[in-house]
PDB file of C-alpha atoms in Angstrom:
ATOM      1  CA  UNK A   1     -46.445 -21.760   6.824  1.00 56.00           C
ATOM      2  CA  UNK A   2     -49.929 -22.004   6.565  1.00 90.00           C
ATOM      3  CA  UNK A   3     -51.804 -24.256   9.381  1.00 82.00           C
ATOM      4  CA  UNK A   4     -53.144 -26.882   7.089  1.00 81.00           C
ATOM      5  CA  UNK A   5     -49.582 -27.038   5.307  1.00 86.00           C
ATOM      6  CA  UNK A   6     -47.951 -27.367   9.179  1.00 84.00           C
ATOM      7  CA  UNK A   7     -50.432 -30.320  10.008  1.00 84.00           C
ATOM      8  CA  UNK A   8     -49.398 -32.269   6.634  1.00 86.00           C
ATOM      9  CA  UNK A   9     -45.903 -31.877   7.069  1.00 87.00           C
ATOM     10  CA  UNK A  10     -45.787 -32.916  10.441  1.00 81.00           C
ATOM     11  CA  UNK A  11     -48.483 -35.674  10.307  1.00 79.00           C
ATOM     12  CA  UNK A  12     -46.689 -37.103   7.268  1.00 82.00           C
ATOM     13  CA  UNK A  13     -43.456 -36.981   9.396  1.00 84.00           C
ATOM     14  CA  UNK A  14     -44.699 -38.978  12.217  1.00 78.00           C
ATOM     15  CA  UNK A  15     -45.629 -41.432  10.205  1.00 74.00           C
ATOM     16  CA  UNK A  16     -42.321 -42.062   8.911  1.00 77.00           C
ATOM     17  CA  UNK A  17     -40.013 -41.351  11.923  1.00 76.00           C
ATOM     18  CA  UNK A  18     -42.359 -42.209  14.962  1.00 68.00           C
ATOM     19  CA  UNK A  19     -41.820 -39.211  17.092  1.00 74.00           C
ATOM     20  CA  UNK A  20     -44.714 -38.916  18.432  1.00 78.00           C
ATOM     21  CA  UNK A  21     -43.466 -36.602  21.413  1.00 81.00           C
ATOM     22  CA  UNK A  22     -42.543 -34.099  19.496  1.00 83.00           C
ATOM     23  CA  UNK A  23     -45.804 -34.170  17.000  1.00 84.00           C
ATOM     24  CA  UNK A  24     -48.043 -33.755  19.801  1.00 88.00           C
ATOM     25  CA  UNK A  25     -46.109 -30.705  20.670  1.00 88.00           C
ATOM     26  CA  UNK A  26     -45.967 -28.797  17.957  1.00 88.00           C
ATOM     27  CA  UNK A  27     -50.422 -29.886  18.113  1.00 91.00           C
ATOM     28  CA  UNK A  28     -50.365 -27.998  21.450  1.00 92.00           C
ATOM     29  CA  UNK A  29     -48.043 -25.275  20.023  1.00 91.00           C
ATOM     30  CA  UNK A  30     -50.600 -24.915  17.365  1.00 90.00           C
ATOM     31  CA  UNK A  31     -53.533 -25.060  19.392  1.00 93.00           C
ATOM     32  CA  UNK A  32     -54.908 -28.151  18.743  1.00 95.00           C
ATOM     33  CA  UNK A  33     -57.087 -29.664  21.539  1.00 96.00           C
ATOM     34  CA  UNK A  34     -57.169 -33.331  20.067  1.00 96.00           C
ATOM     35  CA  UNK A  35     -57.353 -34.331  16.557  1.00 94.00           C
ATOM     36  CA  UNK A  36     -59.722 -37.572  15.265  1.00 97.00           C
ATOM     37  CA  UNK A  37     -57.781 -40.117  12.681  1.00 96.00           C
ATOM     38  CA  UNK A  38     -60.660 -42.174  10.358  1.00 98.00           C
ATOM     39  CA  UNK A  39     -59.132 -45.648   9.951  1.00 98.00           C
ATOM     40  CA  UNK A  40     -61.074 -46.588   6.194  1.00 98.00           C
ATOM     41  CA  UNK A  41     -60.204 -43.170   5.160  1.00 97.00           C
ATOM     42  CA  UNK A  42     -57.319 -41.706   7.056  1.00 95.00           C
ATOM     43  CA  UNK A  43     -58.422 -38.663   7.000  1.00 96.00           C
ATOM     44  CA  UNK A  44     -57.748 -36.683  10.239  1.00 95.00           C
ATOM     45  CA  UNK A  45     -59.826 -33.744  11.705  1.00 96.00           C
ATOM     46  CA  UNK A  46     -57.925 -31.529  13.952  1.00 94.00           C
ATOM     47  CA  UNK A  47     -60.081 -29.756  16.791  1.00 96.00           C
ATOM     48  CA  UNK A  48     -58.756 -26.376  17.617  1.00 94.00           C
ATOM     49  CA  UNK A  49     -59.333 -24.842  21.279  1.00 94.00           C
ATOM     50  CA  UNK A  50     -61.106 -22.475  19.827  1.00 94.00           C
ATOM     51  CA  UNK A  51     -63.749 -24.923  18.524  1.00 90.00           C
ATOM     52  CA  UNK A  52     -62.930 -24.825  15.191  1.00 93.00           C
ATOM     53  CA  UNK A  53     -62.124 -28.092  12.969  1.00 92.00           C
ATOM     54  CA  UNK A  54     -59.166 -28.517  10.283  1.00 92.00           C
ATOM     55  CA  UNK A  55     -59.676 -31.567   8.133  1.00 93.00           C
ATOM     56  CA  UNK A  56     -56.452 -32.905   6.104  1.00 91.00           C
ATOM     57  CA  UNK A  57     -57.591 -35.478   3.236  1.00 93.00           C
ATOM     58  CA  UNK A  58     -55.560 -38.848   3.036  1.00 91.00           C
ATOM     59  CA  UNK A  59     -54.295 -39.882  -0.879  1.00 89.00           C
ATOM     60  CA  UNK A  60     -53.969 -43.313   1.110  1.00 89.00           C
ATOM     61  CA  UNK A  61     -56.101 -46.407  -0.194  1.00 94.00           C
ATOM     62  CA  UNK A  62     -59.315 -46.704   1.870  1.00 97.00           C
ATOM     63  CA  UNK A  63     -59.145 -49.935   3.967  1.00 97.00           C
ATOM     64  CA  UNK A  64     -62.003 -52.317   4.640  1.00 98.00           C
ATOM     65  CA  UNK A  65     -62.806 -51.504   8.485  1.00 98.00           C
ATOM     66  CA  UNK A  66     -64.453 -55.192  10.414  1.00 98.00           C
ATOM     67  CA  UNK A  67     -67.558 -54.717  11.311  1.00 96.00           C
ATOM     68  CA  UNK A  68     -66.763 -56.861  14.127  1.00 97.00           C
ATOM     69  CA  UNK A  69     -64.951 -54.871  16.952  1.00 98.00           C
ATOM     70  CA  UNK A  70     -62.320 -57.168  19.117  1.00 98.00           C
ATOM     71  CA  UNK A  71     -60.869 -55.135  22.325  1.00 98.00           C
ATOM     72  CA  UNK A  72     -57.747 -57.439  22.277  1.00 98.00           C
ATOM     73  CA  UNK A  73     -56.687 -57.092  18.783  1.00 98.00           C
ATOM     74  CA  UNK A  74     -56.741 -53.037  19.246  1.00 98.00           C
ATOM     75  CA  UNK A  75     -55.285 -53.238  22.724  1.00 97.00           C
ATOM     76  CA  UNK A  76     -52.213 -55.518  20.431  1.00 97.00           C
ATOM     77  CA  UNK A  77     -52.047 -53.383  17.771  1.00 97.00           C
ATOM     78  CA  UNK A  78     -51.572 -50.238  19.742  1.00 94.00           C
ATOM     79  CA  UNK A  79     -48.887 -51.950  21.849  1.00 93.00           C
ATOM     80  CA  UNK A  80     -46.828 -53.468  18.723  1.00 94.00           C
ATOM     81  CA  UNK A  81     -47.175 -50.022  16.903  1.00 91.00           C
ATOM     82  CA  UNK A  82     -45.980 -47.949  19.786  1.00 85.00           C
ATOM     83  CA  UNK A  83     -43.101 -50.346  20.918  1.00 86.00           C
ATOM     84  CA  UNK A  84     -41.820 -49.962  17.534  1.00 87.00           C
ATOM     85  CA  UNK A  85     -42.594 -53.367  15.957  1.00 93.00           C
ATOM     86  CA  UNK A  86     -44.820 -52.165  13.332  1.00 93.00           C
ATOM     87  CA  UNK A  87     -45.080 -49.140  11.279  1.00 91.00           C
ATOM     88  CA  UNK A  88     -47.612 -46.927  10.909  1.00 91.00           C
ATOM     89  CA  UNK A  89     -49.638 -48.176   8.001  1.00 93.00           C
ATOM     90  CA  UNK A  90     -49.433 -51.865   9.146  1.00 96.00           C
ATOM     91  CA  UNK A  91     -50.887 -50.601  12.162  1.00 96.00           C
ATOM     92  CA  UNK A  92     -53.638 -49.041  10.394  1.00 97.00           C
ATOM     93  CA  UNK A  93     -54.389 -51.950   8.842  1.00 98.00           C
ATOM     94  CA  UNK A  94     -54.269 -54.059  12.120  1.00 98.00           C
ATOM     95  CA  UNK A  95     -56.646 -51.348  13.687  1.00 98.00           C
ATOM     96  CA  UNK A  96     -59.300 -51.756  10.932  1.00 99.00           C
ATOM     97  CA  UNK A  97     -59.227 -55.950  11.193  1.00 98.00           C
ATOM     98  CA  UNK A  98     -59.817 -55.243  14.780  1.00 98.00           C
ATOM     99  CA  UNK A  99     -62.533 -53.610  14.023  1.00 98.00           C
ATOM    100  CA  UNK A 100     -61.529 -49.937  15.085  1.00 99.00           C
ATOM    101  CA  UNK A 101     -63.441 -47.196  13.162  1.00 98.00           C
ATOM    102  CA  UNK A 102     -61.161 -43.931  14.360  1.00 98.00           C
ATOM    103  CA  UNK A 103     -59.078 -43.170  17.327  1.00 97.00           C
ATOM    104  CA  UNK A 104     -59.068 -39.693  18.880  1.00 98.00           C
ATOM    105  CA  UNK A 105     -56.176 -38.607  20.560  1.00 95.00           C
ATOM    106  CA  UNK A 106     -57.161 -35.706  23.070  1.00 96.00           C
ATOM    107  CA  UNK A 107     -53.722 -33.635  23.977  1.00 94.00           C
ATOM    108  CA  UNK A 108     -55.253 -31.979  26.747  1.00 92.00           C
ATOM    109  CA  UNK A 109     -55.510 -34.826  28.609  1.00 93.00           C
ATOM    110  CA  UNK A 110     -53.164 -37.069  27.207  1.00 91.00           C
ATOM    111  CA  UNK A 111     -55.419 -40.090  26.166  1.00 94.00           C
ATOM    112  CA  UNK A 112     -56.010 -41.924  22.756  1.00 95.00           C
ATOM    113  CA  UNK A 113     -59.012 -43.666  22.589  1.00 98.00           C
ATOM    114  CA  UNK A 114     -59.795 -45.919  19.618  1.00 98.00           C
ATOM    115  CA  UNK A 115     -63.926 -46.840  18.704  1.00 99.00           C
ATOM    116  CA  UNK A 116     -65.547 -49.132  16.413  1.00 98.00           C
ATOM    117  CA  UNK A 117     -68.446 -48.254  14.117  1.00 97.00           C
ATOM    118  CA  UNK A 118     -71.239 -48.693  15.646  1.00 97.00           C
ATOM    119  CA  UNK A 119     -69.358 -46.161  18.778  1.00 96.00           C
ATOM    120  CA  UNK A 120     -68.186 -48.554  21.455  1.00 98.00           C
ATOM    121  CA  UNK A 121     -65.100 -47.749  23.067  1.00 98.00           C
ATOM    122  CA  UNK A 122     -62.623 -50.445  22.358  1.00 98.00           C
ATOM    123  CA  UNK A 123     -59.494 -49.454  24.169  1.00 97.00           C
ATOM    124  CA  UNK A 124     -57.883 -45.865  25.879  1.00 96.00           C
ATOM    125  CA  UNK A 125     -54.533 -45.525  26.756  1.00 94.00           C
ATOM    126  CA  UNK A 126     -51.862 -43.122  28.074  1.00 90.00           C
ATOM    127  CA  UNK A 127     -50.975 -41.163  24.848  1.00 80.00           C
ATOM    128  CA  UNK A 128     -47.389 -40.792  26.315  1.00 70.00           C
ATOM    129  CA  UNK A 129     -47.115 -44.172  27.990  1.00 59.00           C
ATOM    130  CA  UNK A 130     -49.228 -46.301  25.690  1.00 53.00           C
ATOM    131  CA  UNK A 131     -48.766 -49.468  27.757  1.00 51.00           C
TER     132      UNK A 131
END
């Protein structure tokens, strides 16, 4: 299977089932250093350790990202998402009324940082043990 064709499949799949353990392996499998999700877009660039980029297009509707950033509301969203209280496009959707631009998850050192437009970093957390 073709790289781009893996990162679909299995991006698409932990959407749907939440398994986020064993996306991020198959990632580090693949050689993915950390990949960077675009809330308005969701479009997702996947940084290979080789330095190289991968870019997988969204057919999702773009959402209207706030242009102003609330730590609180990300910090919430995050926590409701990952405890299993809301899916995963609700919690897009709660990520861009907070005000959150992208998040970029870095598998090397097991972090997920989310930022607003104009860069500020609005929350990090454990990528493993979100909260």
């Amino acid at each position: 299977m073709e790289l781009l064709d893996l990162l679909r499949t299995i991006f698409e799949r932990v959407r749907t089932d939440a398994d986020f353990i064993s996306f991020t392996d198959v990632l580090i499998e693949n050689n993915v250093s950390y990949y960077i999700y675009f809330v308005a877009t969701g479009n997702v660039n996947f940084v290979m350790s080789s330095d190289t980029f991968v870019s997988l297009k969204s057919n999702r509707k773009l959402l209207r990202v706030n242009s102003q950033s609330c730590r609180a509301l990300t910090r919430d969203a995050a926590r409701r998402h990952f405890s299993g209280i809301t899916t995963f496009d609700i919690y897009c959707a709660e990520l861009a009324n907070a005000g959150v631009f992208k998040w970029v998850v870095d598998l090397n050192e097991k972090t997920r940082h989310y930022w607003s437009k104009d860069n500020t970093l609005l929350h990090m957390e454990n990528m493993i043990l979100p909260f």
